[in-house]
Amino acid sequence: MRHRVTTGHQSAHRRQRLGMAGLGTLVAILAMSPQSLAHRAAHRPMFVSVNGPSDYLNYDGDNANLSRNTRDWPLTLIFYRNAAVNKVGDALAARGYKNFGSPAYEPYHSGSGAHTRYDTSKGRKTDCDSHNNDYHYRFYAPGNTDRFYDLKYGYVVVASTHIDHNECTSGPKRYGRSEEVEQRIANDAEAIGWSVRRNHSALLNREPLRRDRNDPGHVWENNGIATDVRVP
């Protein structure tokens, strides 16, 4: 079953960000001031296909008042055709993603409603490997159905990805490298027998490999083009 929470606080060792901005609608996101780093990616709502009935933000975040300064990770995976949160989670659990992580938030619009809604997900993660890394994804969809609907792509779930380093030990914590986990999960999806289109959907959230200057434990890496996974 899906693990839902009602609080937006991360574990004590997770990131502290500078500033919080209220979010009334996704339109308000587009009106925010430019980011301080010129190479930072766009922070905007995305449709699964042109004129799709639902849209979602291309990053998840540390709390429901999601702004550029409280972003957590870029979205890197789109599960489509007959996807649902529990269906994806159960299948990937058999590939080792059986543990829960800490929660994050994902704003979205679904249908004709004018108000931004939020999904909260702890996602699933692997056990730590010999390098003290676990591989973590969080999947998002409307809370009442646990999947988006798109006229072209059918039932859709979107996901962010990252590595957790040293969460299983007392060593220095680091998080990030979303691109690596995207490709790892693409391999696992192919092993399940699902069709995979790597680097297929441009989400405009490219992040060059670097440490975040406000949080050196947060390591960005994403090419900005999500992998699509067809779920039968």
Short mmCIF file of C-alpha atoms in Angstrom, two decimals:
data_model
loop_
_atom_site.label_atom_id
_atom_site.label_comp_id
_atom_site.label_asym_id
_atom_site.label_seq_id
_atom_site.Cartn_x
_atom_site.Cartn_y
_atom_site.Cartn_z
CA MET A 1 0.00 0.00 0.00
CA ARG A 2 1.04 3.56 -0.52
CA HIS A 3 2.58 5.36 2.47
CA ARG A 4 1.01 8.82 2.85
CA VAL A 5 1.90 11.48 5.42
CA THR A 6 0.42 14.79 6.50
CA THR A 7 3.59 16.66 7.47
CA GLY A 8 6.10 18.34 5.16
CA HIS A 9 9.08 18.18 7.57
CA GLN A 10 12.11 16.19 6.40
CA SER A 11 14.33 14.14 8.73
CA ALA A 12 16.70 16.22 10.86
CA HIS A 13 19.73 15.53 8.70
CA ARG A 14 18.06 16.62 5.47
CA ARG A 15 18.48 19.97 3.79
CA GLN A 16 17.70 23.39 5.23
CA ARG A 17 16.75 25.80 2.43
CA LEU A 18 16.75 29.59 2.28
CA GLY A 19 13.35 31.27 2.03
CA MET A 20 9.82 30.05 1.51
CA ALA A 21 7.20 31.43 -0.85
CA GLY A 22 3.49 30.76 -0.79
CA LEU A 23 1.96 28.94 -3.77
CA GLY A 24 -1.61 29.70 -4.70
CA THR A 25 -1.61 28.26 -8.21
CA LEU A 26 0.95 26.96 -10.66
CA VAL A 27 0.58 30.28 -12.49
CA ALA A 28 2.16 31.93 -9.47
CA ILE A 29 5.25 29.78 -9.93
CA LEU A 30 5.82 31.21 -13.38
CA ALA A 31 5.67 34.75 -11.99
CA MET A 32 8.46 34.24 -9.45
CA SER A 33 11.72 36.15 -9.71
CA PRO A 34 14.63 34.65 -11.73
CA GLN A 35 16.87 32.18 -9.97
CA SER A 36 20.19 33.38 -8.56
CA LEU A 37 22.14 30.85 -10.62
CA ALA A 38 21.86 31.51 -14.35
CA HIS A 39 22.25 27.84 -15.28
CA ARG A 40 19.41 26.68 -13.04
CA ALA A 41 16.59 24.99 -14.88
CA ALA A 42 13.07 26.25 -15.46
CA HIS A 43 10.60 25.63 -12.64
CA ARG A 44 7.27 25.16 -14.34
CA PRO A 45 4.20 22.97 -14.80
CA MET A 46 4.36 20.33 -17.53
CA PHE A 47 1.71 18.45 -19.49
CA VAL A 48 2.16 14.78 -20.32
CA SER A 49 1.06 15.58 -23.89
CA VAL A 50 -0.05 18.73 -25.70
CA ASN A 51 -3.34 20.01 -24.27
CA GLY A 52 -3.42 17.20 -21.74
CA PRO A 53 -6.07 17.47 -19.02
CA SER A 54 -3.56 17.40 -16.13
CA ASP A 55 -0.25 19.09 -15.41
CA TYR A 56 2.43 18.66 -12.76
CA LEU A 57 5.48 20.62 -11.63
CA ASN A 58 8.82 19.41 -12.99
CA TYR A 59 10.36 19.28 -9.47
CA ASP A 60 9.17 17.95 -6.15
CA GLY A 61 9.93 19.86 -2.97
CA ASP A 62 10.63 19.93 0.75
CA ASN A 63 7.16 21.17 1.68
CA ALA A 64 3.78 22.04 0.24
CA ASN A 65 4.75 25.74 -0.12
CA LEU A 66 7.01 24.75 -2.99
CA SER A 67 9.24 27.48 -4.44
CA ARG A 68 12.53 27.45 -6.28
CA ASN A 69 14.36 27.60 -2.95
CA THR A 70 12.61 24.56 -1.51
CA ARG A 71 13.02 22.24 -4.48
CA ASP A 72 14.16 18.74 -3.68
CA TRP A 73 14.70 16.78 -6.92
CA PRO A 74 13.80 17.04 -10.62
CA LEU A 75 11.23 14.67 -12.05
CA THR A 76 12.99 12.14 -14.28
CA LEU A 77 10.53 9.31 -14.99
CA ILE A 78 7.06 9.10 -16.59
CA PHE A 79 5.19 5.81 -16.23
CA TYR A 80 2.29 5.71 -18.70
CA ARG A 81 -0.46 3.71 -20.46
CA ASN A 82 -1.79 1.70 -17.50
CA ALA A 83 0.31 3.04 -14.62
CA ALA A 84 -0.85 3.52 -11.03
CA VAL A 85 1.18 4.26 -7.91
CA ASN A 86 0.67 0.88 -6.25
CA LYS A 87 1.13 -1.02 -9.50
CA VAL A 88 4.48 0.64 -10.19
CA GLY A 89 5.56 0.38 -6.56
CA ASP A 90 4.74 -3.32 -6.25
CA ALA A 91 6.56 -4.18 -9.47
CA LEU A 92 9.70 -2.25 -8.55
CA ALA A 93 9.64 -3.62 -4.99
CA ALA A 94 10.40 -6.99 -6.57
CA ARG A 95 13.53 -5.37 -8.04
CA GLY A 96 14.73 -4.25 -4.59
CA TYR A 97 12.89 -0.94 -4.03
CA LYS A 98 11.10 -2.15 -0.92
CA ASN A 99 11.95 0.46 1.75
CA PHE A 100 10.30 3.83 2.40
CA GLY A 101 12.20 7.13 2.43
CA SER A 102 11.43 10.60 3.75
CA PRO A 103 8.47 12.56 2.30
CA ALA A 104 8.37 15.25 -0.38
CA TYR A 105 5.56 17.18 -2.10
CA GLU A 106 4.51 17.49 -5.74
CA PRO A 107 2.08 20.23 -6.93
CA TYR A 108 -0.30 19.40 -9.76
CA HIS A 109 -3.52 20.38 -11.52
CA SER A 110 -5.95 17.65 -12.51
CA GLY A 111 -9.03 18.27 -14.65
CA SER A 112 -10.55 21.73 -14.79
CA GLY A 113 -9.99 22.67 -11.13
CA ALA A 114 -8.40 26.08 -10.65
CA HIS A 115 -6.60 25.26 -7.41
CA THR A 116 -3.21 23.66 -7.08
CA ARG A 117 -3.27 20.34 -5.29
CA TYR A 118 -0.39 18.44 -3.72
CA ASP A 119 0.59 14.82 -3.59
CA THR A 120 2.92 13.61 -0.84
CA SER A 121 5.18 10.61 -1.31
CA LYS A 122 7.91 8.85 0.61
CA GLY A 123 8.53 6.73 -2.46
CA ARG A 124 10.55 3.55 -2.38
CA LYS A 125 14.27 2.88 -2.00
CA THR A 126 16.72 -0.02 -2.04
CA ASP A 127 18.84 -1.34 0.79
CA CYS A 128 22.28 0.25 1.08
CA ASP A 129 24.92 -1.28 -1.18
CA SER A 130 28.63 -1.82 -0.46
CA HIS A 131 29.27 1.90 -1.12
CA ASN A 132 26.64 2.93 1.46
CA ASN A 133 24.31 4.12 -1.32
CA ASP A 134 20.61 3.43 -1.61
CA TYR A 135 18.60 4.31 -4.70
CA HIS A 136 15.42 6.27 -4.07
CA TYR A 137 12.48 7.28 -6.25
CA ARG A 138 9.29 9.09 -5.29
CA PHE A 139 6.15 8.65 -7.41
CA TYR A 140 3.31 11.13 -7.67
CA ALA A 141 -0.29 11.21 -8.93
CA PRO A 142 -3.63 12.68 -7.80
CA GLY A 143 -4.47 11.39 -4.35
CA ASN A 144 -8.01 10.30 -5.18
CA THR A 145 -7.02 8.05 -8.09
CA ASP A 146 -3.24 7.52 -7.65
CA ARG A 147 -2.76 8.18 -11.36
CA PHE A 148 -3.12 11.03 -13.84
CA TYR A 149 -5.18 10.59 -16.97
CA ASP A 150 -3.90 11.84 -20.32
CA LEU A 151 -5.78 11.66 -23.64
CA LYS A 152 -2.70 10.40 -25.51
CA TYR A 153 -0.71 8.45 -22.93
CA GLY A 154 -3.46 6.96 -20.81
CA TYR A 155 -2.93 6.56 -17.06
CA VAL A 156 0.26 8.23 -15.86
CA VAL A 157 2.48 8.39 -12.76
CA VAL A 158 5.50 10.72 -12.57
CA ALA A 159 8.60 10.25 -10.41
CA SER A 160 11.72 11.97 -9.13
CA THR A 161 14.97 10.12 -8.40
CA HIS A 162 18.15 10.45 -6.34
CA ILE A 163 20.85 8.54 -4.45
CA ASP A 164 20.99 8.62 -0.63
CA HIS A 165 24.60 8.24 0.52
CA ASN A 166 25.43 7.16 4.10
CA GLU A 167 21.83 7.14 5.33
CA CYS A 168 22.59 3.65 6.65
CA THR A 169 25.79 4.72 8.46
CA SER A 170 27.05 7.56 10.63
CA GLY A 171 29.20 9.04 7.86
CA PRO A 172 28.65 12.40 6.10
CA LYS A 173 25.33 12.43 4.25
CA ARG A 174 25.06 13.28 0.56
CA TYR A 175 22.08 13.15 -1.77
CA GLY A 176 21.61 13.50 -5.49
CA ARG A 177 22.75 12.40 -8.94
CA SER A 178 19.18 11.97 -10.19
CA GLU A 179 20.27 10.93 -13.68
CA GLU A 180 22.04 7.81 -12.40
CA VAL A 181 18.96 6.55 -10.59
CA GLU A 182 16.74 7.31 -13.61
CA GLN A 183 18.88 5.01 -15.75
CA ARG A 184 19.06 2.34 -13.05
CA ILE A 185 15.26 2.24 -12.79
CA ALA A 186 15.01 2.16 -16.59
CA ASN A 187 17.15 -0.99 -16.49
CA ASP A 188 14.92 -2.50 -13.82
CA ALA A 189 11.78 -1.66 -15.81
CA GLU A 190 13.21 -3.43 -18.84
CA ALA A 191 14.01 -6.44 -16.64
CA ILE A 192 10.35 -6.52 -15.55
CA GLY A 193 9.39 -6.59 -19.23
CA TRP A 194 8.13 -3.03 -19.58
CA SER A 195 8.92 -0.99 -22.70
CA VAL A 196 11.33 1.90 -22.03
CA ARG A 197 12.01 5.07 -24.04
CA ARG A 198 15.14 6.58 -22.51
CA ASN A 199 15.56 10.35 -22.57
CA HIS A 200 12.30 10.86 -24.42
CA SER A 201 10.28 13.65 -22.75
CA ALA A 202 11.85 17.09 -22.28
CA LEU A 203 10.90 18.43 -18.83
CA LEU A 204 13.12 21.54 -18.95
CA ASN A 205 14.76 20.69 -15.62
CA ARG A 206 18.37 20.14 -16.66
CA GLU A 207 20.82 20.39 -13.77
CA PRO A 208 24.58 20.25 -14.52
CA LEU A 209 26.58 18.01 -12.19
CA ARG A 210 27.54 20.16 -9.18
CA ARG A 211 27.06 20.63 -5.46
CA ASP A 212 24.37 23.07 -4.42
CA ARG A 213 26.13 26.20 -3.21
CA ASN A 214 23.69 26.60 -0.29
CA ASP A 215 23.79 22.91 0.61
CA PRO A 216 26.98 21.02 -0.37
CA GLY A 217 25.34 17.72 0.54
CA HIS A 218 22.83 18.19 -2.29
CA VAL A 219 24.44 17.07 -5.58
CA TRP A 220 22.55 18.06 -8.75
CA GLU A 221 22.71 15.95 -11.92
CA ASN A 222 19.97 15.68 -14.54
CA ASN A 223 19.91 16.02 -18.34
CA GLY A 224 16.38 17.47 -18.32
CA ILE A 225 14.88 14.72 -20.50
CA ALA A 226 12.74 12.15 -18.69
CA THR A 227 12.64 8.45 -19.46
CA ASP A 228 9.18 7.11 -20.40
CA VAL A 229 8.16 3.65 -19.15
CA ARG A 230 5.13 1.93 -20.69
CA VAL A 231 3.22 -0.04 -18.07
CA PRO A 232 0.95 -2.71 -19.60
#
